[in-house]
Amino acid sequence: MRYPVISMKKTGDKIREVCERRGIRAKEIQEYMGFSAVQSVYDWFRGKNMPTVDNLYALSRLLNVSMETLVAASDQEESGGECELKVLQRRKYQKIVMRYKELLWGK
């Protein structure tokens, strides 16, 4: 089964590059997001962590780009390679689906 996979490293690179083009520093993102420390933003830039869906949405609004612009596919997806479907626990999956619905339809 082909399954799209996000590359954390490439996504971090894209986020950092868009920020550089827009002249927005990590400290400004920290303040905009209300984070207590700038380390979370640097972790995104390095591909150590990914922004949550909420944070990715807020970041896309700050940078005036789509969320998809900030996300990069892994080499597996780009090459059309096969990868394993990672199964989320049912409760976690339901929470994600409900959060997407809230974001999309405001419910």
PDB file of C-alpha atoms in Angstrom:
ATOM      1  CA  MET A   1       0.000   0.000   0.000  1.00  0.00           C
ATOM      2  CA  ARG A   2       1.350   3.431  -0.878  1.00  0.00           C
ATOM      3  CA  TYR A   3       1.056   5.843   1.985  1.00  0.00           C
ATOM      4  CA  PRO A   4       2.224   9.465   2.007  1.00  0.00           C
ATOM      5  CA  VAL A   5       4.963  10.094   4.530  1.00  0.00           C
ATOM      6  CA  ILE A   6       6.165  13.493   5.738  1.00  0.00           C
ATOM      7  CA  SER A   7       9.888  14.079   6.018  1.00  0.00           C
ATOM      8  CA  MET A   8      10.534  15.927   9.266  1.00  0.00           C
ATOM      9  CA  LYS A   9      13.982  17.064   8.087  1.00  0.00           C
ATOM     10  CA  LYS A  10      12.780  18.386   4.707  1.00  0.00           C
ATOM     11  CA  THR A  11       9.744  19.996   6.319  1.00  0.00           C
ATOM     12  CA  GLY A  12      11.996  21.738   8.831  1.00  0.00           C
ATOM     13  CA  ASP A  13      14.187  22.966   5.988  1.00  0.00           C
ATOM     14  CA  LYS A  14      11.136  24.322   4.136  1.00  0.00           C
ATOM     15  CA  ILE A  15       9.814  26.099   7.226  1.00  0.00           C
ATOM     16  CA  ARG A  16      13.223  27.678   7.864  1.00  0.00           C
ATOM     17  CA  GLU A  17      13.609  28.720   4.215  1.00  0.00           C
ATOM     18  CA  VAL A  18      10.166  30.357   4.064  1.00  0.00           C
ATOM     19  CA  CYS A  19      10.888  32.187   7.325  1.00  0.00           C
ATOM     20  CA  GLU A  20      14.205  33.438   5.933  1.00  0.00           C
ATOM     21  CA  ARG A  21      12.534  34.650   2.725  1.00  0.00           C
ATOM     22  CA  ARG A  22       9.883  36.459   4.759  1.00  0.00           C
ATOM     23  CA  GLY A  23      12.458  37.896   7.166  1.00  0.00           C
ATOM     24  CA  ILE A  24      10.831  36.243  10.169  1.00  0.00           C
ATOM     25  CA  ARG A  25      13.085  35.034  12.975  1.00  0.00           C
ATOM     26  CA  ALA A  26      12.511  32.105  15.324  1.00  0.00           C
ATOM     27  CA  LYS A  27      12.086  34.517  18.240  1.00  0.00           C
ATOM     28  CA  GLU A  28       9.227  36.258  16.415  1.00  0.00           C
ATOM     29  CA  ILE A  29       7.522  32.895  15.814  1.00  0.00           C
ATOM     30  CA  GLN A  30       7.966  32.038  19.485  1.00  0.00           C
ATOM     31  CA  GLU A  31       6.264  35.263  20.517  1.00  0.00           C
ATOM     32  CA  TYR A  32       3.475  34.883  17.926  1.00  0.00           C
ATOM     33  CA  MET A  33       2.771  31.318  19.082  1.00  0.00           C
ATOM     34  CA  GLY A  34       3.005  32.224  22.761  1.00  0.00           C
ATOM     35  CA  PHE A  35       5.722  29.666  23.484  1.00  0.00           C
ATOM     36  CA  SER A  36       7.726  30.081  26.679  1.00  0.00           C
ATOM     37  CA  ALA A  37      10.976  29.214  24.862  1.00  0.00           C
ATOM     38  CA  VAL A  38      12.260  29.523  21.303  1.00  0.00           C
ATOM     39  CA  GLN A  39      13.638  25.958  21.370  1.00  0.00           C
ATOM     40  CA  SER A  40      10.432  24.494  19.888  1.00  0.00           C
ATOM     41  CA  VAL A  41      10.832  26.626  16.779  1.00  0.00           C
ATOM     42  CA  TYR A  42      14.492  25.634  16.400  1.00  0.00           C
ATOM     43  CA  ASP A  43      13.459  21.987  16.750  1.00  0.00           C
ATOM     44  CA  TRP A  44      11.073  22.485  13.795  1.00  0.00           C
ATOM     45  CA  PHE A  45      13.851  24.093  11.743  1.00  0.00           C
ATOM     46  CA  ARG A  46      16.172  21.141  12.434  1.00  0.00           C
ATOM     47  CA  GLY A  47      13.478  18.549  11.718  1.00  0.00           C
ATOM     48  CA  LYS A  48      13.680  17.228  15.262  1.00  0.00           C
ATOM     49  CA  ASN A  49       9.948  17.803  15.822  1.00  0.00           C
ATOM     50  CA  MET A  50       6.968  18.760  13.706  1.00  0.00           C
ATOM     51  CA  PRO A  51       4.509  21.522  14.515  1.00  0.00           C
ATOM     52  CA  THR A  52       1.093  20.319  15.639  1.00  0.00           C
ATOM     53  CA  VAL A  53      -1.710  20.838  13.155  1.00  0.00           C
ATOM     54  CA  ASP A  54      -2.811  23.935  15.097  1.00  0.00           C
ATOM     55  CA  ASN A  55       0.714  25.350  15.114  1.00  0.00           C
ATOM     56  CA  LEU A  56       1.251  24.516  11.445  1.00  0.00           C
ATOM     57  CA  TYR A  57      -1.965  26.343  10.597  1.00  0.00           C
ATOM     58  CA  ALA A  58      -0.965  29.379  12.678  1.00  0.00           C
ATOM     59  CA  LEU A  59       2.516  29.357  11.152  1.00  0.00           C
ATOM     60  CA  SER A  60       1.087  29.199   7.631  1.00  0.00           C
ATOM     61  CA  ARG A  61      -1.087  32.227   8.421  1.00  0.00           C
ATOM     62  CA  LEU A  62       1.886  34.139   9.842  1.00  0.00           C
ATOM     63  CA  LEU A  63       3.997  33.332   6.771  1.00  0.00           C
ATOM     64  CA  ASN A  64       1.079  33.872   4.370  1.00  0.00           C
ATOM     65  CA  VAL A  65       1.471  30.469   2.695  1.00  0.00           C
ATOM     66  CA  SER A  66      -0.617  27.304   2.630  1.00  0.00           C
ATOM     67  CA  MET A  67       0.062  24.577   5.167  1.00  0.00           C
ATOM     68  CA  GLU A  68       0.956  22.263   2.298  1.00  0.00           C
ATOM     69  CA  THR A  69       3.699  24.678   1.217  1.00  0.00           C
ATOM     70  CA  LEU A  70       5.436  24.054   4.534  1.00  0.00           C
ATOM     71  CA  VAL A  71       5.194  20.244   4.439  1.00  0.00           C
ATOM     72  CA  ALA A  72       7.656  18.109   2.473  1.00  0.00           C
ATOM     73  CA  ALA A  73       7.221  14.503   1.410  1.00  0.00           C
ATOM     74  CA  SER A  74       9.756  11.844   2.235  1.00  0.00           C
ATOM     75  CA  ASP A  75      11.845  10.203  -0.464  1.00  0.00           C
ATOM     76  CA  GLN A  76       9.587   7.159  -0.221  1.00  0.00           C
ATOM     77  CA  GLU A  77       6.590   9.107  -1.482  1.00  0.00           C
ATOM     78  CA  GLU A  78       8.534  11.074  -4.077  1.00  0.00           C
ATOM     79  CA  SER A  79       9.999   7.912  -5.578  1.00  0.00           C
ATOM     80  CA  GLY A  80       6.673   6.103  -5.398  1.00  0.00           C
ATOM     81  CA  GLY A  81       8.247   3.519  -3.090  1.00  0.00           C
ATOM     82  CA  GLU A  82       6.303   1.263  -0.825  1.00  0.00           C
ATOM     83  CA  CYS A  83       6.176   1.923   2.881  1.00  0.00           C
ATOM     84  CA  GLU A  84       4.351   0.440   5.812  1.00  0.00           C
ATOM     85  CA  LEU A  85       1.118   1.972   6.975  1.00  0.00           C
ATOM     86  CA  LYS A  86       1.658   3.117  10.540  1.00  0.00           C
ATOM     87  CA  VAL A  87      -1.440   2.422  12.539  1.00  0.00           C
ATOM     88  CA  LEU A  88      -2.429   4.933  15.186  1.00  0.00           C
ATOM     89  CA  GLN A  89      -4.235   3.874  18.290  1.00  0.00           C
ATOM     90  CA  ARG A  90      -7.958   4.217  17.693  1.00  0.00           C
ATOM     91  CA  ARG A  91      -8.477   6.925  20.324  1.00  0.00           C
ATOM     92  CA  LYS A  92      -5.586   9.004  19.065  1.00  0.00           C
ATOM     93  CA  TYR A  93      -6.896   8.685  15.501  1.00  0.00           C
ATOM     94  CA  GLN A  94     -10.373   9.787  16.580  1.00  0.00           C
ATOM     95  CA  LYS A  95      -8.934  12.848  18.347  1.00  0.00           C
ATOM     96  CA  ILE A  96      -7.021  13.817  15.208  1.00  0.00           C
ATOM     97  CA  VAL A  97     -10.106  13.417  13.022  1.00  0.00           C
ATOM     98  CA  MET A  98     -12.208  15.499  15.421  1.00  0.00           C
ATOM     99  CA  ARG A  99      -9.562  18.256  15.503  1.00  0.00           C
ATOM    100  CA  TYR A 100      -9.452  18.367  11.679  1.00  0.00           C
ATOM    101  CA  LYS A 101     -13.237  18.638  11.590  1.00  0.00           C
ATOM    102  CA  GLU A 102     -13.089  21.525  14.050  1.00  0.00           C
ATOM    103  CA  LEU A 103     -10.492  23.305  11.939  1.00  0.00           C
ATOM    104  CA  LEU A 104     -12.306  22.706   8.671  1.00  0.00           C
ATOM    105  CA  TRP A 105     -15.892  23.256   9.712  1.00  0.00           C
ATOM    106  CA  GLY A 106     -15.597  25.141  12.989  1.00  0.00           C
ATOM    107  CA  LYS A 107     -17.517  22.503  14.942  1.00  0.00           C
TER     108      LYS A 107
END
